[in-house]
Amino acid sequence: MANTKRKDKSRKVLRKGESQRPDGTYQFRWTDENRKRHCIYARNLDDLRYKEDEIDKDKKDGIKAEARYTSLNDMYELWRDLKRGIKNNTFENYKYMYETFVRNQIGSQFIMSIKKTDIKRYYNSLVDERHLKPATIDSIHTVLHQVFEMAVDDDYIRSNPTDNVLRELKKSHCFKTEKRRALTKPEQELFLNYLKNTPEAQYWYPIFAVMVGTGLRVGELTGLRWCDIDLEEGIIDVNHTLVYYDHRTEGSKKGCYFNVNTTKTPAGMRQVPMLEFVKEAFLMEKERQELLGLHCETTVDGYTDFIFVNRFGQPQHQATLNKAIRRIIRNCNDKQFLENDNPEVLLPHFSCHD
């Protein structure tokens, strides 16, 4: 007996897996390599078969069937759960960038449907509409590139749509990387002399004198404990950093708080000699705290007895230091102009990261 070919209502012969639904639309069912059933729908047979051809192409290229139903958010969550080998504060920053700028923007799109033009359009919107700085877009791109790269490696997509997009964006928007420079010797002298000799600024002298005299990163500086310095030998032992960041991306409302990390690189574990004025700054801070009965009230990941603390006994953090620097620059330069209409040295704008 000859095989009976299945047909739709228009008498068109249907292929294996195809069928017409009661409402006149079409569907195609198939089983993937893991014996999992899938189904797609279309308004007409031509559209259905176009989708079938795409599925067949994916099969030949080894693309997973579930990729059609996997969103960017799904892939990000897989990446987030598997990511290892970076500092906690860096990872928290990556998660913050995704949750803030990606999840509700393009995160719900299926990963297979996102093309390079979509990424370009998205990055342009971050610049033109949200006015984000290049450094912020760099961080967003770092996360997205890794998420899409994992999707390529796991056969969800053929190529990474973020490849070279950031380079093109920077070129089209004429982004320029700000060059950092150290304070010149006259600028350092002006800065420290102002702090040392101005009553309302003397509070800040010890921490900024140590910063200028050692070149420590801000997290290394604020993380220093009294046990990390040897005043007799004049040695500073740098073995960790203190970081302060937002933890709310973990699904809690804990907000911002401190953590201790190892140094940024293995080479960051080092001993730094004290210049004489740095040693004097430590002694000045010690004497001030003893006079006020002030001591560290905080324990962070088992670390305590931090040297530089605020009036509540809590470690200083970079936002407070940068705010103080801005105020010091303004007041110091005003004083320079009051004393001389054309001062030889003024403080440039800088931060504790510079």
CSV table of C-alpha atoms in Angstrom, one decimal:
chain,number,residue,atom,x,y,z
A,1,MET,CA,0.0,0.0,0.0
A,2,ALA,CA,1.4,3.4,-1.0
A,3,ASN,CA,2.3,5.9,1.7
A,4,THR,CA,-0.4,8.6,2.1
A,5,LYS,CA,1.1,12.1,2.0
A,6,ARG,CA,-0.2,14.5,4.5
A,7,LYS,CA,-1.6,17.8,3.1
A,8,ASP,CA,-2.8,21.1,4.4
A,9,LYS,CA,-6.3,22.6,3.7
A,10,SER,CA,-5.0,24.0,0.3
A,11,ARG,CA,-3.9,20.5,-0.7
A,12,LYS,CA,-0.2,21.3,-0.4
A,13,VAL,CA,2.0,18.3,0.6
A,14,LEU,CA,3.4,18.7,4.1
A,15,ARG,CA,6.9,17.5,5.1
A,16,LYS,CA,7.8,15.3,8.0
A,17,GLY,CA,7.1,17.2,11.3
A,18,GLU,CA,4.9,19.8,9.6
A,19,SER,CA,1.2,20.2,10.4
A,20,GLN,CA,-1.6,22.8,10.0
A,21,ARG,CA,-3.4,23.9,13.1
A,22,PRO,CA,-7.2,24.4,13.4
A,23,ASP,CA,-6.7,28.2,13.2
A,24,GLY,CA,-4.9,27.8,9.8
A,25,THR,CA,-1.4,28.5,11.1
A,26,TYR,CA,1.4,26.0,10.7
A,27,GLN,CA,3.8,24.3,13.1
A,28,PHE,CA,6.9,22.2,12.9
A,29,ARG,CA,8.0,19.7,15.5
A,30,TRP,CA,11.4,18.1,15.8
A,31,THR,CA,13.6,16.3,18.3
A,32,ASP,CA,17.1,17.6,19.1
A,33,GLU,CA,20.3,15.5,19.7
A,34,ASN,CA,19.3,15.3,23.4
A,35,ARG,CA,15.9,13.8,22.5
A,36,LYS,CA,14.2,17.0,23.6
A,37,ARG,CA,11.1,18.0,21.7
A,38,HIS,CA,10.8,21.5,20.1
A,39,CYS,CA,8.1,23.3,18.1
A,40,ILE,CA,8.0,26.4,16.0
A,41,TYR,CA,5.0,28.3,14.5
A,42,ALA,CA,4.4,30.4,11.4
A,43,ARG,CA,1.4,32.1,9.8
A,44,ASN,CA,2.0,30.4,6.4
A,45,LEU,CA,3.9,27.5,5.0
A,46,ASP,CA,6.6,29.6,3.3
A,47,ASP,CA,7.5,31.3,6.6
A,48,LEU,CA,7.5,28.0,8.4
A,49,ARG,CA,9.9,26.4,5.9
A,50,TYR,CA,12.2,29.4,6.1
A,51,LYS,CA,12.4,28.8,9.8
A,52,GLU,CA,13.0,25.1,9.1
A,53,ASP,CA,15.9,25.9,6.8
A,54,GLU,CA,17.4,28.0,9.6
A,55,ILE,CA,17.0,25.2,12.0
A,56,ASP,CA,18.6,22.8,9.6
A,57,LYS,CA,21.5,25.2,9.1
A,58,ASP,CA,21.9,25.4,12.9
A,59,LYS,CA,22.0,21.6,13.1
A,60,LYS,CA,24.8,21.4,10.5
A,61,ASP,CA,26.8,24.1,12.3
A,62,GLY,CA,26.4,22.4,15.7
A,63,ILE,CA,24.3,25.3,17.1
A,64,LYS,CA,22.1,24.2,20.1
A,65,ALA,CA,18.4,24.0,19.6
A,66,GLU,CA,17.7,25.8,22.9
A,67,ALA,CA,19.7,28.8,21.7
A,68,ARG,CA,16.5,30.0,20.0
A,69,TYR,CA,14.9,30.4,23.4
A,70,THR,CA,17.9,31.6,25.4
A,71,SER,CA,17.9,35.3,26.2
A,72,LEU,CA,20.9,37.4,26.9
A,73,ASN,CA,19.9,37.5,30.5
A,74,ASP,CA,19.8,33.7,30.6
A,75,MET,CA,23.3,33.6,29.2
A,76,TYR,CA,24.6,36.3,31.5
A,77,GLU,CA,23.3,34.4,34.6
A,78,LEU,CA,25.2,31.3,33.4
A,79,TRP,CA,28.3,33.4,32.9
A,80,ARG,CA,27.9,35.0,36.4
A,81,ASP,CA,27.5,31.6,38.1
A,82,LEU,CA,30.6,30.2,36.4
A,83,LYS,CA,32.9,33.2,36.4
A,84,ARG,CA,36.1,32.7,38.5
A,85,GLY,CA,39.5,34.2,38.8
A,86,ILE,CA,38.9,37.9,39.3
A,87,LYS,CA,38.8,40.1,42.4
A,88,ASN,CA,35.5,40.4,44.2
A,89,ASN,CA,35.3,44.2,43.7
A,90,THR,CA,35.9,43.8,40.0
A,91,PHE,CA,33.3,41.1,39.8
A,92,GLU,CA,30.8,43.2,41.8
A,93,ASN,CA,31.5,46.1,39.4
A,94,TYR,CA,30.8,43.8,36.4
A,95,LYS,CA,27.5,42.7,37.9
A,96,TYR,CA,26.5,46.2,38.8
A,97,MET,CA,27.1,47.4,35.2
A,98,TYR,CA,25.0,44.6,33.7
A,99,GLU,CA,22.1,45.0,36.1
A,100,THR,CA,22.1,48.8,35.7
A,101,PHE,CA,22.7,49.2,32.0
A,102,VAL,CA,22.0,45.9,30.2
A,103,ARG,CA,19.3,43.7,31.9
A,104,ASN,CA,16.3,46.0,31.2
A,105,GLN,CA,17.7,47.4,27.9
A,106,ILE,CA,18.6,44.4,25.7
A,107,GLY,CA,18.7,41.6,28.2
A,108,SER,CA,15.4,40.1,27.3
A,109,GLN,CA,16.3,39.6,23.6
A,110,PHE,CA,17.1,36.1,22.5
A,111,ILE,CA,20.8,35.8,22.1
A,112,MET,CA,20.6,34.4,18.6
A,113,SER,CA,18.7,37.4,17.4
A,114,ILE,CA,21.3,40.0,18.6
A,115,LYS,CA,23.4,41.2,15.7
A,116,LYS,CA,26.4,43.5,15.5
A,117,THR,CA,24.2,46.4,14.4
A,118,ASP,CA,22.0,45.9,17.6
A,119,ILE,CA,25.1,46.2,19.7
A,120,LYS,CA,26.2,49.3,17.8
A,121,ARG,CA,22.8,50.9,18.3
A,122,TYR,CA,22.8,50.0,22.0
A,123,TYR,CA,26.3,51.5,22.6
A,124,ASN,CA,25.4,54.6,20.7
A,125,SER,CA,22.3,55.0,22.9
A,126,LEU,CA,24.5,54.8,26.0
A,127,VAL,CA,26.6,57.7,24.7
A,128,ASP,CA,23.9,59.9,23.1
A,129,GLU,CA,21.0,59.3,25.5
A,130,ARG,CA,22.6,58.3,28.8
A,131,HIS,CA,25.8,60.3,28.4
A,132,LEU,CA,28.0,57.6,29.8
A,133,LYS,CA,31.7,58.0,30.0
A,134,PRO,CA,34.1,55.9,27.9
A,135,ALA,CA,35.3,54.1,31.0
A,136,THR,CA,31.8,53.0,31.9
A,137,ILE,CA,31.1,51.7,28.4
A,138,ASP,CA,34.4,49.9,28.6
A,139,SER,CA,33.2,48.0,31.7
A,140,ILE,CA,29.8,47.2,30.1
A,141,HIS,CA,31.6,46.0,27.0
A,142,THR,CA,33.9,43.8,29.0
A,143,VAL,CA,31.0,41.9,30.5
A,144,LEU,CA,29.0,41.6,27.3
A,145,HIS,CA,32.0,40.4,25.3
A,146,GLN,CA,32.7,37.7,27.8
A,147,VAL,CA,29.0,36.6,27.9
A,148,PHE,CA,28.7,36.4,24.1
A,149,GLU,CA,32.1,34.7,23.9
A,150,MET,CA,30.9,32.0,26.2
A,151,ALA,CA,27.8,31.6,24.0
A,152,VAL,CA,30.1,31.1,21.0
A,153,ASP,CA,32.2,28.5,22.9
A,154,ASP,CA,29.0,26.6,24.0
A,155,ASP,CA,27.5,26.6,20.5
A,156,TYR,CA,24.6,29.0,21.1
A,157,ILE,CA,25.8,31.4,18.4
A,158,ARG,CA,28.3,31.4,15.6
A,159,SER,CA,30.1,34.6,16.2
A,160,ASN,CA,30.5,37.3,18.9
A,161,PRO,CA,28.4,40.4,17.9
A,162,THR,CA,30.5,42.6,20.2
A,163,ASP,CA,33.8,42.0,18.4
A,164,ASN,CA,35.4,45.3,17.4
A,165,VAL,CA,32.3,47.3,18.2
A,166,LEU,CA,33.9,49.3,21.0
A,167,ARG,CA,36.8,50.2,18.8
A,168,GLU,CA,34.5,51.5,16.2
A,169,LEU,CA,32.4,53.4,18.7
A,170,LYS,CA,35.5,55.1,20.2
A,171,LYS,CA,36.6,56.1,16.7
A,172,SER,CA,33.2,57.5,15.6
A,173,HIS,CA,32.7,59.4,18.9
A,174,CYS,CA,36.3,60.6,19.0
A,175,PHE,CA,36.8,59.3,22.5
A,176,LYS,CA,40.1,60.3,24.0
A,177,THR,CA,41.7,58.5,26.9
A,178,GLU,CA,42.6,60.9,29.7
A,179,LYS,CA,46.3,60.8,30.4
A,180,ARG,CA,47.2,60.7,34.0
A,181,ARG,CA,50.2,62.6,35.3
A,182,ALA,CA,51.8,62.8,38.7
A,183,LEU,CA,52.0,66.0,40.6
A,184,THR,CA,55.2,67.9,39.9
A,185,LYS,CA,57.6,68.5,42.8
A,186,PRO,CA,56.5,72.1,43.2
A,187,GLU,CA,52.9,71.0,43.2
A,188,GLN,CA,53.5,68.3,45.8
A,189,GLU,CA,55.3,70.9,48.0
A,190,LEU,CA,52.5,73.4,47.6
A,191,PHE,CA,49.9,70.7,48.4
A,192,LEU,CA,51.6,69.3,51.5
A,193,ASN,CA,52.7,72.7,52.8
A,194,TYR,CA,49.1,74.0,52.6
A,195,LEU,CA,47.9,70.9,54.5
A,196,LYS,CA,50.5,71.2,57.2
A,197,ASN,CA,50.2,74.9,57.8
A,198,THR,CA,46.5,75.5,57.4
A,199,PRO,CA,44.6,74.7,60.6
A,200,GLU,CA,41.3,73.6,58.9
A,201,ALA,CA,43.3,71.3,56.6
A,202,GLN,CA,45.8,69.7,59.0
A,203,TYR,CA,43.4,66.8,59.7
A,204,TRP,CA,44.2,65.6,56.1
A,205,TYR,CA,48.0,66.0,56.2
A,206,PRO,CA,49.0,62.5,57.5
A,207,ILE,CA,47.0,60.4,55.0
A,208,PHE,CA,47.9,62.6,52.0
A,209,ALA,CA,51.6,62.9,53.0
A,210,VAL,CA,51.7,59.1,53.1
A,211,MET,CA,50.0,58.9,49.7
A,212,VAL,CA,52.4,61.4,48.1
A,213,GLY,CA,55.5,59.9,49.7
A,214,THR,CA,54.8,56.2,48.9
A,215,GLY,CA,52.7,56.1,45.7
A,216,LEU,CA,50.4,53.6,47.2
A,217,ARG,CA,47.1,52.9,45.5
A,218,VAL,CA,44.2,54.3,47.4
A,219,GLY,CA,42.9,50.9,48.5
A,220,GLU,CA,46.4,49.9,49.7
A,221,LEU,CA,46.6,53.2,51.7
A,222,THR,CA,43.2,53.1,53.4
A,223,GLY,CA,43.8,49.4,54.1
A,224,LEU,CA,47.0,49.9,56.1
A,225,ARG,CA,47.0,48.7,59.7
A,226,TRP,CA,49.3,49.6,62.4
A,227,CYS,CA,50.8,46.1,62.2
A,228,ASP,CA,51.7,46.7,58.6
A,229,ILE,CA,54.2,49.4,59.3
A,230,ASP,CA,57.5,49.3,61.2
A,231,LEU,CA,58.4,52.7,62.4
A,232,GLU,CA,61.8,51.7,63.7
A,233,GLU,CA,62.9,50.1,60.5
A,234,GLY,CA,61.0,52.5,58.3
A,235,ILE,CA,59.2,49.8,56.3
A,236,ILE,CA,55.6,49.6,55.0
A,237,ASP,CA,54.4,46.0,54.3
A,238,VAL,CA,51.8,46.1,51.5
A,239,ASN,CA,49.8,42.9,51.5
A,240,HIS,CA,46.1,43.7,50.9
A,241,THR,CA,43.7,46.3,49.7
A,242,LEU,CA,40.6,47.8,51.2
A,243,VAL,CA,37.7,48.1,48.7
A,244,TYR,CA,34.3,49.8,49.1
A,245,TYR,CA,31.5,48.9,46.7
A,246,ASP,CA,27.8,48.3,46.1
A,247,HIS,CA,26.6,44.8,47.0
A,248,ARG,CA,22.9,45.3,46.1
A,249,THR,CA,23.3,43.4,42.8
A,250,GLU,CA,23.3,40.2,44.8
A,251,GLY,CA,19.6,40.5,45.3
A,252,SER,CA,19.9,42.0,48.8
A,253,LYS,CA,19.5,45.6,50.1
A,254,LYS,CA,22.8,45.6,52.0
A,255,GLY,CA,24.1,48.6,50.0
A,256,CYS,CA,27.8,49.6,50.1
A,257,TYR,CA,30.3,48.3,52.5
A,258,PHE,CA,34.0,47.4,52.8
A,259,ASN,CA,35.8,44.2,51.8
A,260,VAL,CA,39.5,43.2,51.9
A,261,ASN,CA,41.2,41.8,48.8
A,262,THR,CA,44.7,40.7,48.1
A,263,THR,CA,46.7,43.2,46.1
A,264,LYS,CA,45.7,43.9,42.5
A,265,THR,CA,48.6,41.9,41.1
A,266,PRO,CA,51.2,39.4,42.7
A,267,ALA,CA,53.8,42.1,42.3
A,268,GLY,CA,51.6,44.3,44.5
A,269,MET,CA,52.8,42.3,47.5
A,270,ARG,CA,55.8,44.4,48.5
A,271,GLN,CA,57.7,46.4,51.1
A,272,VAL,CA,57.9,50.1,50.7
A,273,PRO,CA,60.5,52.2,52.5
A,274,MET,CA,59.4,55.3,54.4
A,275,LEU,CA,60.8,58.7,53.6
A,276,GLU,CA,61.4,60.7,56.7
A,277,PHE,CA,58.3,62.9,56.2
A,278,VAL,CA,56.2,59.8,55.7
A,279,LYS,CA,57.4,58.4,59.1
A,280,GLU,CA,56.6,61.8,60.7
A,281,ALA,CA,53.1,61.7,59.2
A,282,PHE,CA,52.4,58.2,60.7
A,283,LEU,CA,53.6,59.5,64.1
A,284,MET,CA,51.5,62.6,63.8
A,285,GLU,CA,48.4,60.5,63.1
A,286,LYS,CA,49.2,58.2,66.0
A,287,GLU,CA,49.6,61.1,68.4
A,288,ARG,CA,46.4,62.8,67.2
A,289,GLN,CA,44.4,59.6,67.7
A,290,GLU,CA,45.9,59.0,71.2
A,291,LEU,CA,45.1,62.6,72.1
A,292,LEU,CA,41.4,62.2,71.0
A,293,GLY,CA,41.0,58.7,72.4
A,294,LEU,CA,40.3,57.6,68.8
A,295,HIS,CA,40.8,54.1,67.5
A,296,CYS,CA,39.5,51.7,64.8
A,297,GLU,CA,36.0,50.4,65.6
A,298,THR,CA,35.7,48.3,62.5
A,299,THR,CA,36.6,44.7,61.5
A,300,VAL,CA,36.5,43.9,57.8
A,301,ASP,CA,36.9,40.3,56.7
A,302,GLY,CA,39.0,39.7,59.9
A,303,TYR,CA,41.2,42.8,59.4
A,304,THR,CA,41.0,45.6,62.0
A,305,ASP,CA,43.2,48.3,63.6
A,306,PHE,CA,43.3,50.3,60.4
A,307,ILE,CA,45.5,53.4,60.6
A,308,PHE,CA,43.4,56.0,58.8
A,309,VAL,CA,39.9,56.2,60.3
A,310,ASN,CA,37.3,58.9,60.5
A,311,ARG,CA,35.8,60.3,63.7
A,312,PHE,CA,33.6,57.3,64.0
A,313,GLY,CA,36.5,54.9,64.0
A,314,GLN,CA,35.7,53.6,60.5
A,315,PRO,CA,38.2,53.3,57.6
A,316,GLN,CA,38.4,56.2,55.2
A,317,HIS,CA,37.3,55.5,51.6
A,318,GLN,CA,38.1,57.1,48.3
A,319,ALA,CA,34.9,59.1,47.9
A,320,THR,CA,35.6,61.0,51.1
A,321,LEU,CA,39.2,61.5,50.1
A,322,ASN,CA,38.3,62.8,46.6
A,323,LYS,CA,35.8,65.2,48.1
A,324,ALA,CA,38.5,66.5,50.5
A,325,ILE,CA,41.0,66.8,47.6
A,326,ARG,CA,38.5,68.9,45.6
A,327,ARG,CA,38.0,71.3,48.5
A,328,ILE,CA,41.7,71.5,49.3
A,329,ILE,CA,42.5,72.3,45.7
A,330,ARG,CA,39.9,75.1,45.6
A,331,ASN,CA,41.0,76.7,48.9
A,332,CYS,CA,44.7,76.3,48.3
A,333,ASN,CA,44.4,78.0,44.8
A,334,ASP,CA,42.2,80.8,46.2
A,335,LYS,CA,44.9,81.4,48.8
A,336,GLN,CA,47.6,81.5,46.1
A,337,PHE,CA,45.7,84.2,44.2
A,338,LEU,CA,45.1,86.2,47.3
A,339,GLU,CA,48.8,86.3,47.9
A,340,ASN,CA,49.9,86.9,44.3
A,341,ASP,CA,47.9,88.0,41.3
A,342,ASN,CA,50.1,85.7,39.1
A,343,PRO,CA,51.1,82.7,41.3
A,344,GLU,CA,54.0,80.5,40.0
A,345,VAL,CA,52.4,77.3,41.1
A,346,LEU,CA,48.7,76.2,41.4
A,347,LEU,CA,47.3,72.8,42.2
A,348,PRO,CA,45.8,71.0,39.1
A,349,HIS,CA,42.6,69.0,39.4
A,350,PHE,CA,43.5,65.5,40.5
A,351,SER,CA,42.1,62.6,42.5
A,352,CYS,CA,43.4,59.9,44.8
A,353,HIS,CA,43.5,57.6,41.7
A,354,ASP,CA,46.0,59.9,40.0
